[in-house]
Short mmCIF file of C-alpha atoms in Angstrom, two decimals:
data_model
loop_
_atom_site.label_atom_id
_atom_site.label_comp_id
_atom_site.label_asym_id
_atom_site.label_seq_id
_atom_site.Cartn_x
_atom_site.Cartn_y
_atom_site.Cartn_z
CA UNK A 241 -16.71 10.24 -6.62
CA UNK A 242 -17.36 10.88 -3.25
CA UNK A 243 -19.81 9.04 -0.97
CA UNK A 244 -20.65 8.52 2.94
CA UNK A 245 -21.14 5.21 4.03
CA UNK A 246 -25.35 4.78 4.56
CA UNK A 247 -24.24 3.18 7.87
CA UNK A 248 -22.20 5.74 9.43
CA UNK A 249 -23.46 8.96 10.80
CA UNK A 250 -20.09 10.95 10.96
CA UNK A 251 -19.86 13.50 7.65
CA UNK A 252 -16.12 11.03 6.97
CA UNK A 253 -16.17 10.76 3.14
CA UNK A 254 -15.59 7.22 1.58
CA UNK A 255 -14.62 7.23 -1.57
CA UNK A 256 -14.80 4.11 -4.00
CA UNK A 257 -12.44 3.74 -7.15
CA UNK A 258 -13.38 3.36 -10.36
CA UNK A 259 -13.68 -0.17 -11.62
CA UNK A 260 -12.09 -1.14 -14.84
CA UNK A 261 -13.31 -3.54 -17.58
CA UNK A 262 -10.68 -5.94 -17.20
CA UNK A 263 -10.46 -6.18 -13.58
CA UNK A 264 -6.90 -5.26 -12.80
CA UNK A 265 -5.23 -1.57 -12.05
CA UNK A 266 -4.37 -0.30 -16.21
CA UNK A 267 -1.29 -0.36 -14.97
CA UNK A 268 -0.90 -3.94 -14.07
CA UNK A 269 1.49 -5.58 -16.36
CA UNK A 270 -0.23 -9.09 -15.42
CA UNK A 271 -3.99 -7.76 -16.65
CA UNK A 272 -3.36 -9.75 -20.32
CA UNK A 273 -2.66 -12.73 -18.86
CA UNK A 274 0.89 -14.71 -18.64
CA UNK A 275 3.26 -14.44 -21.62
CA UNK A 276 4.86 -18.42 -20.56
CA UNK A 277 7.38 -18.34 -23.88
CA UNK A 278 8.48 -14.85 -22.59
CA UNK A 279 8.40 -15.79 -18.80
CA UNK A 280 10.31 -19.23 -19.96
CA UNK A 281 13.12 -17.42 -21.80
CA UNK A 282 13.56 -15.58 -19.02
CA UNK A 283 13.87 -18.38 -16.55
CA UNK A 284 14.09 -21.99 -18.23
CA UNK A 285 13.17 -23.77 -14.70
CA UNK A 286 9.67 -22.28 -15.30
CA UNK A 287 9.56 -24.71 -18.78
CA UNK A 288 8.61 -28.29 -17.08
CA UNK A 289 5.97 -26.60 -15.27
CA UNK A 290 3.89 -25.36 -18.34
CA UNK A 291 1.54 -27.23 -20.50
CA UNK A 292 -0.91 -26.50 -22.84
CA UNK A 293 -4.88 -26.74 -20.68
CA UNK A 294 -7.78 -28.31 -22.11
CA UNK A 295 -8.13 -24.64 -24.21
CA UNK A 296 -4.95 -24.97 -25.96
CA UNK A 297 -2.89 -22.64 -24.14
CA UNK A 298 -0.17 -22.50 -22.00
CA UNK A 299 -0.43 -22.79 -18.58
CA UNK A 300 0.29 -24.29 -14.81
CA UNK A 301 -1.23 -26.12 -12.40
CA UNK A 302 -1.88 -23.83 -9.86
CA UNK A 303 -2.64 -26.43 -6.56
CA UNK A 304 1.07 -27.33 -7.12
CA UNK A 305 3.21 -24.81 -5.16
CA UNK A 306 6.44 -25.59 -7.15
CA UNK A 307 4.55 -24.58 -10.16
CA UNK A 308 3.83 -21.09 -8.16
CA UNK A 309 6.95 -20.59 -7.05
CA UNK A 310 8.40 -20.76 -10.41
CA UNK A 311 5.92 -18.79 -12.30
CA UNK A 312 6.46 -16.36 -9.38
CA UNK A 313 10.11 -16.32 -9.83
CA UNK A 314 9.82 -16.00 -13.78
CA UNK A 315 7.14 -13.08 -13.14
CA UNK A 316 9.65 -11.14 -10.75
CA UNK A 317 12.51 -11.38 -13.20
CA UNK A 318 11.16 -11.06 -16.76
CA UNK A 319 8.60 -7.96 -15.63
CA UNK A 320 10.67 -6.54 -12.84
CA UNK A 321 14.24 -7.74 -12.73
CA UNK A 322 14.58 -9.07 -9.83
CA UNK A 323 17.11 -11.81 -10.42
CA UNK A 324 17.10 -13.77 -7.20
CA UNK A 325 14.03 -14.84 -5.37
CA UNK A 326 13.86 -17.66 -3.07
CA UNK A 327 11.17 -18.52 -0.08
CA UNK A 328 11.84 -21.06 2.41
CA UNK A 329 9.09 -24.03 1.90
CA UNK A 330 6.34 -23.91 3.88
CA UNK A 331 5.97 -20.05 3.43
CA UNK A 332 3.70 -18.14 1.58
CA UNK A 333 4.23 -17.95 -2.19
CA UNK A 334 1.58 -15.15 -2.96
CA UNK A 335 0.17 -14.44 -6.75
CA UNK A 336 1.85 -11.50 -8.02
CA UNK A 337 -0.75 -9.90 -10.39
CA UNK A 338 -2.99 -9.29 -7.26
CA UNK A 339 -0.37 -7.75 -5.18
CA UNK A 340 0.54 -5.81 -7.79
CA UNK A 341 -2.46 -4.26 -7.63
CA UNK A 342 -2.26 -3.08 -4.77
CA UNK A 343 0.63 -1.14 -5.23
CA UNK A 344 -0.81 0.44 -8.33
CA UNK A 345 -3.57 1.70 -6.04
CA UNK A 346 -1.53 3.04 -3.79
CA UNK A 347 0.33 5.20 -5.92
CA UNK A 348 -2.54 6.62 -7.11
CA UNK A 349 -3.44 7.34 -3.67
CA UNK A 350 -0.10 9.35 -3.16
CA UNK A 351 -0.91 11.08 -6.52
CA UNK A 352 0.01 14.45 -6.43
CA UNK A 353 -2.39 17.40 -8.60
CA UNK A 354 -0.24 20.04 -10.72
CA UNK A 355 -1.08 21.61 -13.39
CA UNK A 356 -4.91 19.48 -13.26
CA UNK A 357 -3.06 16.64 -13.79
CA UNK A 358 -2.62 14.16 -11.20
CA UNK A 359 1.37 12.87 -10.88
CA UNK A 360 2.42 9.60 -9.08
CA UNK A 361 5.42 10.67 -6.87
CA UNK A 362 8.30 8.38 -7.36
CA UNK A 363 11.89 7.86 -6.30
CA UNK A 364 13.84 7.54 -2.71
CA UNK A 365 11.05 10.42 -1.07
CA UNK A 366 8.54 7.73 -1.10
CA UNK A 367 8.86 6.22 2.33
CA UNK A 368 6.60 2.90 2.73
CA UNK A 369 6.04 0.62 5.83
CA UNK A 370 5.48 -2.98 4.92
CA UNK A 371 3.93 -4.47 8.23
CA UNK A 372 3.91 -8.47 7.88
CA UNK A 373 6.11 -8.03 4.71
CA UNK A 374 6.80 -11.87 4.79
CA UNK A 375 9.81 -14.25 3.53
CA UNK A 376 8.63 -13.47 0.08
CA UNK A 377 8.65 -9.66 0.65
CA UNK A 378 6.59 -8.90 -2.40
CA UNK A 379 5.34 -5.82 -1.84
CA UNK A 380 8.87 -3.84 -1.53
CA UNK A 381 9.82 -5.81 -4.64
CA UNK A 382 7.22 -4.52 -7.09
CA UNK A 383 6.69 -1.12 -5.01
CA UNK A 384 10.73 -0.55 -5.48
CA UNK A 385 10.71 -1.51 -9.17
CA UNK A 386 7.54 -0.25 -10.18
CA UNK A 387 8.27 3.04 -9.02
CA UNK A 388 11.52 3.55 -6.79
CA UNK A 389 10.02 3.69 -3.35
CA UNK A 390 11.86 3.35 0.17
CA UNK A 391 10.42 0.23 2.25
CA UNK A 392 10.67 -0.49 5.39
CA UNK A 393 9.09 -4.00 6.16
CA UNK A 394 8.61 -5.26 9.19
CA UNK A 395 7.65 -8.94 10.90
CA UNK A 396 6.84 -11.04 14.00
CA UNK A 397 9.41 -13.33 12.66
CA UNK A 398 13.04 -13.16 12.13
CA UNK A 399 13.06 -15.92 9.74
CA UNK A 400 10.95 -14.06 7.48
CA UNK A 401 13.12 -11.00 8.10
CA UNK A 402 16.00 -12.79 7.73
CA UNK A 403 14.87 -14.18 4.20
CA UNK A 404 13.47 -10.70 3.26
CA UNK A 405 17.04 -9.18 4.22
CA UNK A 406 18.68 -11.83 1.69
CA UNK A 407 16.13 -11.36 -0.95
CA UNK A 408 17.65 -7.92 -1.54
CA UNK A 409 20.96 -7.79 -0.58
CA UNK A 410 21.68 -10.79 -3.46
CA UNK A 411 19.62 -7.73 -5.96
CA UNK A 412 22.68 -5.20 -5.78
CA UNK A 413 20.61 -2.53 -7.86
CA UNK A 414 18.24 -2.20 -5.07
CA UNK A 415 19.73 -3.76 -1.62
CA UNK A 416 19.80 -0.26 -0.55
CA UNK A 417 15.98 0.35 -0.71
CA UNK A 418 14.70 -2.39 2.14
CA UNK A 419 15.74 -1.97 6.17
CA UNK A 420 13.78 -4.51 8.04
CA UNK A 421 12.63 -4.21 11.60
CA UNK A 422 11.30 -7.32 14.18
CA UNK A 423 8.35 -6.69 15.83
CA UNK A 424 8.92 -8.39 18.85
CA UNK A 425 5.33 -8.16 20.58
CA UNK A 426 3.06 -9.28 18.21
CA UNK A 427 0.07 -8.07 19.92
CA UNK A 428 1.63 -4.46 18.48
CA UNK A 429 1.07 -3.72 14.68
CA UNK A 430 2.75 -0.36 14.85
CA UNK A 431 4.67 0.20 17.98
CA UNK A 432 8.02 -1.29 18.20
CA UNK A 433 8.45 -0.44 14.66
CA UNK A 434 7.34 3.09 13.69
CA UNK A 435 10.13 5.39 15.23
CA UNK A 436 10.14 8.96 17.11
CA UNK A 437 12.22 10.28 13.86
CA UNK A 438 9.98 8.42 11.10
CA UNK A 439 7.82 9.68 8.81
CA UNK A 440 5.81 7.49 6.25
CA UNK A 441 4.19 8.56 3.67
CA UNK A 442 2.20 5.36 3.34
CA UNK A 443 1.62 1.91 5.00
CA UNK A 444 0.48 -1.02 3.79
CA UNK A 445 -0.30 -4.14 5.28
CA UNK A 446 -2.61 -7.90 4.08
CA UNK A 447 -3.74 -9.30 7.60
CA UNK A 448 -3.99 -12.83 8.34
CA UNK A 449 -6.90 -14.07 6.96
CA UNK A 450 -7.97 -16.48 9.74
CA UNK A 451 -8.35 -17.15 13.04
CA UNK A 452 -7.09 -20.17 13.82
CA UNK A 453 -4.34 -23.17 12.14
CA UNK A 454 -7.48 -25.46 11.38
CA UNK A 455 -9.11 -22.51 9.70
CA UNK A 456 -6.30 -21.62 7.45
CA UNK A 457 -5.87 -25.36 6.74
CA UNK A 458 -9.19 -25.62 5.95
CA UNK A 459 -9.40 -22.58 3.67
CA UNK A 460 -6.55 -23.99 1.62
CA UNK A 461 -7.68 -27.29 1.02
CA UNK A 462 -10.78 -25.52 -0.06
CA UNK A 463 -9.66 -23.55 -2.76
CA UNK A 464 -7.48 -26.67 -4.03
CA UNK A 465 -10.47 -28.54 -4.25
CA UNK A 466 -11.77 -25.49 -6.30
CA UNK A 467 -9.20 -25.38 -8.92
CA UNK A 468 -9.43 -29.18 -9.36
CA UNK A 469 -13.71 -28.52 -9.78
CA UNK A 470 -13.40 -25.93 -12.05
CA UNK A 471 -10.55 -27.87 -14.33
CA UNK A 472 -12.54 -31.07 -14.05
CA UNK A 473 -15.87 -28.68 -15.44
CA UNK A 474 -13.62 -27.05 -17.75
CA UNK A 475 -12.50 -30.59 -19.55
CA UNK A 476 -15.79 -32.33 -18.70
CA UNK A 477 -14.57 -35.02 -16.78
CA UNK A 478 -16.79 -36.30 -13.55
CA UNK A 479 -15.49 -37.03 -10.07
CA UNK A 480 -12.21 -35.44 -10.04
CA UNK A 481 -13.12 -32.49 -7.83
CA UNK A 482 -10.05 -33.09 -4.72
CA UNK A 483 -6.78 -33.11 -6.08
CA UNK A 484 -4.29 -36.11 -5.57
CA UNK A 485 -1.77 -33.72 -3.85
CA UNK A 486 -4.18 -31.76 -1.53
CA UNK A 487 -2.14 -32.91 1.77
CA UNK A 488 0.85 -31.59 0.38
CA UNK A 489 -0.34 -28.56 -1.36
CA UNK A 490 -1.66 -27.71 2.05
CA UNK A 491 1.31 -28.31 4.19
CA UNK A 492 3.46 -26.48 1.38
CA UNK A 493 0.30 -23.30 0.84
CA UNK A 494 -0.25 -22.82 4.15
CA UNK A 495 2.07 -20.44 5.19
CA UNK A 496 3.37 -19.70 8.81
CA UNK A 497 1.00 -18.62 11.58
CA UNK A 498 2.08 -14.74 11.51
CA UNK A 499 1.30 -15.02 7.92
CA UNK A 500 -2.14 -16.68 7.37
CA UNK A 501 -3.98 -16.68 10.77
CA UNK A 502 -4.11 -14.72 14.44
CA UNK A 503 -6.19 -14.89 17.52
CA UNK A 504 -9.20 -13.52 16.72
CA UNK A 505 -8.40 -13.51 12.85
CA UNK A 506 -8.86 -10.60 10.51
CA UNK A 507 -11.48 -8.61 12.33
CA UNK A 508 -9.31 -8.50 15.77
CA UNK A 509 -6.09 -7.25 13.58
CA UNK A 510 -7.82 -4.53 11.63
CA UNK A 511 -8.97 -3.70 14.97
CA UNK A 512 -5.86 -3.58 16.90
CA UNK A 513 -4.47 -1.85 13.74
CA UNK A 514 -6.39 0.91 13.34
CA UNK A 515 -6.47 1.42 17.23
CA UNK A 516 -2.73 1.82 17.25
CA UNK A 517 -2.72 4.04 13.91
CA UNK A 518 -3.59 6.74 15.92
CA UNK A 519 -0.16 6.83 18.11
CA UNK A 520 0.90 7.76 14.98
CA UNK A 521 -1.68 10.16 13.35
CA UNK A 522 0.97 13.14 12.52
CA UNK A 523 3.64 10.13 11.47
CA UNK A 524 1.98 8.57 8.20
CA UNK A 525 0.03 10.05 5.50
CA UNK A 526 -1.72 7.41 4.41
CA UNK A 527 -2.51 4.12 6.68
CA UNK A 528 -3.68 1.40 4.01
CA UNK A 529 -4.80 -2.34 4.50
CA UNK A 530 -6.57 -5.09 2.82
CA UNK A 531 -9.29 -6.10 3.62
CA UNK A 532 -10.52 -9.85 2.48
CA UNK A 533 -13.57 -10.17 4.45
CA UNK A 534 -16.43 -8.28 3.02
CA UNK A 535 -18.35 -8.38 6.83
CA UNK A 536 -15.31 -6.97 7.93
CA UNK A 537 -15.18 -3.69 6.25
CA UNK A 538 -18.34 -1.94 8.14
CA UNK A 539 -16.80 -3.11 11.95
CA UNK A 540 -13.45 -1.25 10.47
CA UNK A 541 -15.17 1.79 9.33
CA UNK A 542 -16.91 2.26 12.28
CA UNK A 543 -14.06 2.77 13.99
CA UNK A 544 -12.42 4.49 12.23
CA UNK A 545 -15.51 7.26 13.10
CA UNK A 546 -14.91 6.93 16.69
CA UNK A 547 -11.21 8.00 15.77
CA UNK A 548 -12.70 10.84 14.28
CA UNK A 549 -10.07 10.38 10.97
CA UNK A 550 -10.09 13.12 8.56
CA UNK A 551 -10.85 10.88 5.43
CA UNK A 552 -11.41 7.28 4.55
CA UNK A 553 -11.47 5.64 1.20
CA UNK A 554 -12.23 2.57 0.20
CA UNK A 555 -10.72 0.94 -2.78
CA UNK A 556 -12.73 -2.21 -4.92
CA UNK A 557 -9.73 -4.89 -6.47
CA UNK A 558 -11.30 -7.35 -8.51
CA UNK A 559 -9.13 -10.07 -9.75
CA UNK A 560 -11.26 -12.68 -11.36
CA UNK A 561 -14.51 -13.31 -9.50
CA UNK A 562 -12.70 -12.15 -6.49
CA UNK A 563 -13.54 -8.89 -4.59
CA UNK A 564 -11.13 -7.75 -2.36
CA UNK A 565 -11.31 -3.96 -0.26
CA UNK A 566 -8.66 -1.35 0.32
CA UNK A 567 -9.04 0.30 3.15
CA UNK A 568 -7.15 3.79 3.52
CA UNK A 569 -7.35 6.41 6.07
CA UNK A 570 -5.61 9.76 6.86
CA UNK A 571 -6.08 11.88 10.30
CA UNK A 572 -4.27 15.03 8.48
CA UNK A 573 -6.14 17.39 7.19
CA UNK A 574 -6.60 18.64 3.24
CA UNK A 575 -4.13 21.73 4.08
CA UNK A 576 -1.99 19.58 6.43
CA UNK A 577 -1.65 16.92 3.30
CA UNK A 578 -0.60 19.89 0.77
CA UNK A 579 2.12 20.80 3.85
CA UNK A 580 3.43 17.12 4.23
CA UNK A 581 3.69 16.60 0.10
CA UNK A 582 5.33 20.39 -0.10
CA UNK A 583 8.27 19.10 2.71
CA UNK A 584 8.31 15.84 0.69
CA UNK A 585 9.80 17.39 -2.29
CA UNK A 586 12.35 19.93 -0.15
CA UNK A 587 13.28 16.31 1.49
#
């Protein structure tokens, strides 16, 4: 359905997707929950990391990043198989069902109509530009295996590349479909990176989420003392709302500064984003990013008016009680789409 943003004044359409019962994209092979026998036969290190909770079932504890890490691990090679994945500690170990997501909503972005049916392109003539793709480089992982994709991921920091490089070159059955690039200024988002001779059909992109180190600190120690609230509420015990670990959890959550927090934080990256997209108007089909920050959606849109884009859409994830925004936008026209999809397939 399309709609125009009440706040606007531009006639840029803004479309919002669907939302689903159960939260996650139908596609989402994490919207059922965790299969831990299955994910354990897959990956026996995952085994002294699972208990049953205070409901009976099996599960982790999810302040302990070890526990993440190997649930991660299991995820990527029981549902995708990947069979090596390794981060360096101290960098971010992200939940896979959410970032899954967002790959699932991409592709239906690229969807292609024939015949009144919409079709998800797949395969090698999907190129994809990863910007912050990270040591863990999850998004090329389940964009490659969920549906074949080219990636090109790109980073402020060559440890992260380097890591990302390793990640696939120890997956023989898809080395092939990840070059990485170092973006050596990181006041830049896309130049330095997107090439005279590229052409992308999307990009994708989840911003740091804060503004400063004492921020992102901050935020994790918060949610820790979250999941130890809502465990303590769930088995009725009193007091035990900080876990034991927090320090560590933090040091071991928090992630390196390119990856959880930037001068000025999300709003001055969506900013400097979306200002630099348009170097590359007639280079990407779709420009997509997350967006985390609710009050940070309208500043972004706005902008994107003054651009004068052809189309934005913006895209409702809910994982849990968590709202998180898609934000896609396209300078090419309706008949210059149909011409960039029609030299897609002759690619």
């Amino acid at each position: 359905m399309n709609k125009t943003d009440s706040n606007l004044t531009s006639n840029i359409p803004v479309k919002a997707a669907a939302r689903l019962n159960k939260g996650m994209h139908s596609r989402n092979l994490h919207n059922t929950g965790y299969d831990f026998e299955a994910l354990i036969g897959s990956y026996n290190a995952l085994k002294s990391f699972v208990n049953p909770n205070d409901f009976g079932n099996l599960s982790i504890d999810f302040s302990s990043p070890n526990a993440v890490k190997a649930l991660n691990t299991a995820l990527l090679k029981y549902h995708y198989g990947v069979d090596y994945w390794d981060i360096p500690q101290g960098f971010l170990c992200p939940p896979i069902p959410g970032r899954a997501d967002y790959i699932h909503h991409i592709a239906d972005l690229l969807a292609v109509k024939k015949a009144s049916k919409s079709q998800i392109p797949k395969g090698n003539k999907i190129s994809a530009l990863d910007i912050g793709t990270g040591a863990n480089v999850i998004y090329p992982l389940l964009g490659v295996q969920s549906y074949g994709w080219q990636f090109v991921g790109s980073d402020v920091d060559p440890v992260s590349i380097d890591n990302a490089q390793q990640i696939f070159a120890r997956n023989p059955k898809i080395s092939r479909k990840l070059s990485c690039r170092l973006q050596r200024d990181p006041q830049h988002v896309f130049s330095g990176i997107i090439n005279p001779d590229d052409r992308f059909d999307v990009t994708l992109c989840n911003p740091p989420f804060h503004a400063s180190l004492a921020e992102a600190n901050a935020g994790t120690a918060r949610k820790l003392t979250n999941l130890a609230a809502n465990r303590a509420a769930k088995s009725g015990q009193k007091g035990a709302t900080k876990p034991t670990n927090i320090d560590t959890a933090v040091l071991n959550f928090g992630g390196q500064k390119a990856e959880l927090w930037c001068d000025g934080g999300e709003r001055q990256f969506l900013h400097n984003m979306i200002n630099e997209s348009q170097l590359f108007a007639n280079q990407c089909l779709w420009f997509t990013t997350l967006v985390s920050k609710k009050e940070n959606l309208q500043p972004a849109q706005a902008m994107l008016q003054k651009l004068k884009v052809h189309e934005v859409r913006v895209i409702d994830m809910h994982q849990g009680n968590k709202i998180t925004r898609i934000l896609a936008w396209t300078f090419l026209t309706a008949e210059q789409q149909l011409l960039w999809q029609k030299y897609r397939e002759l690619r």
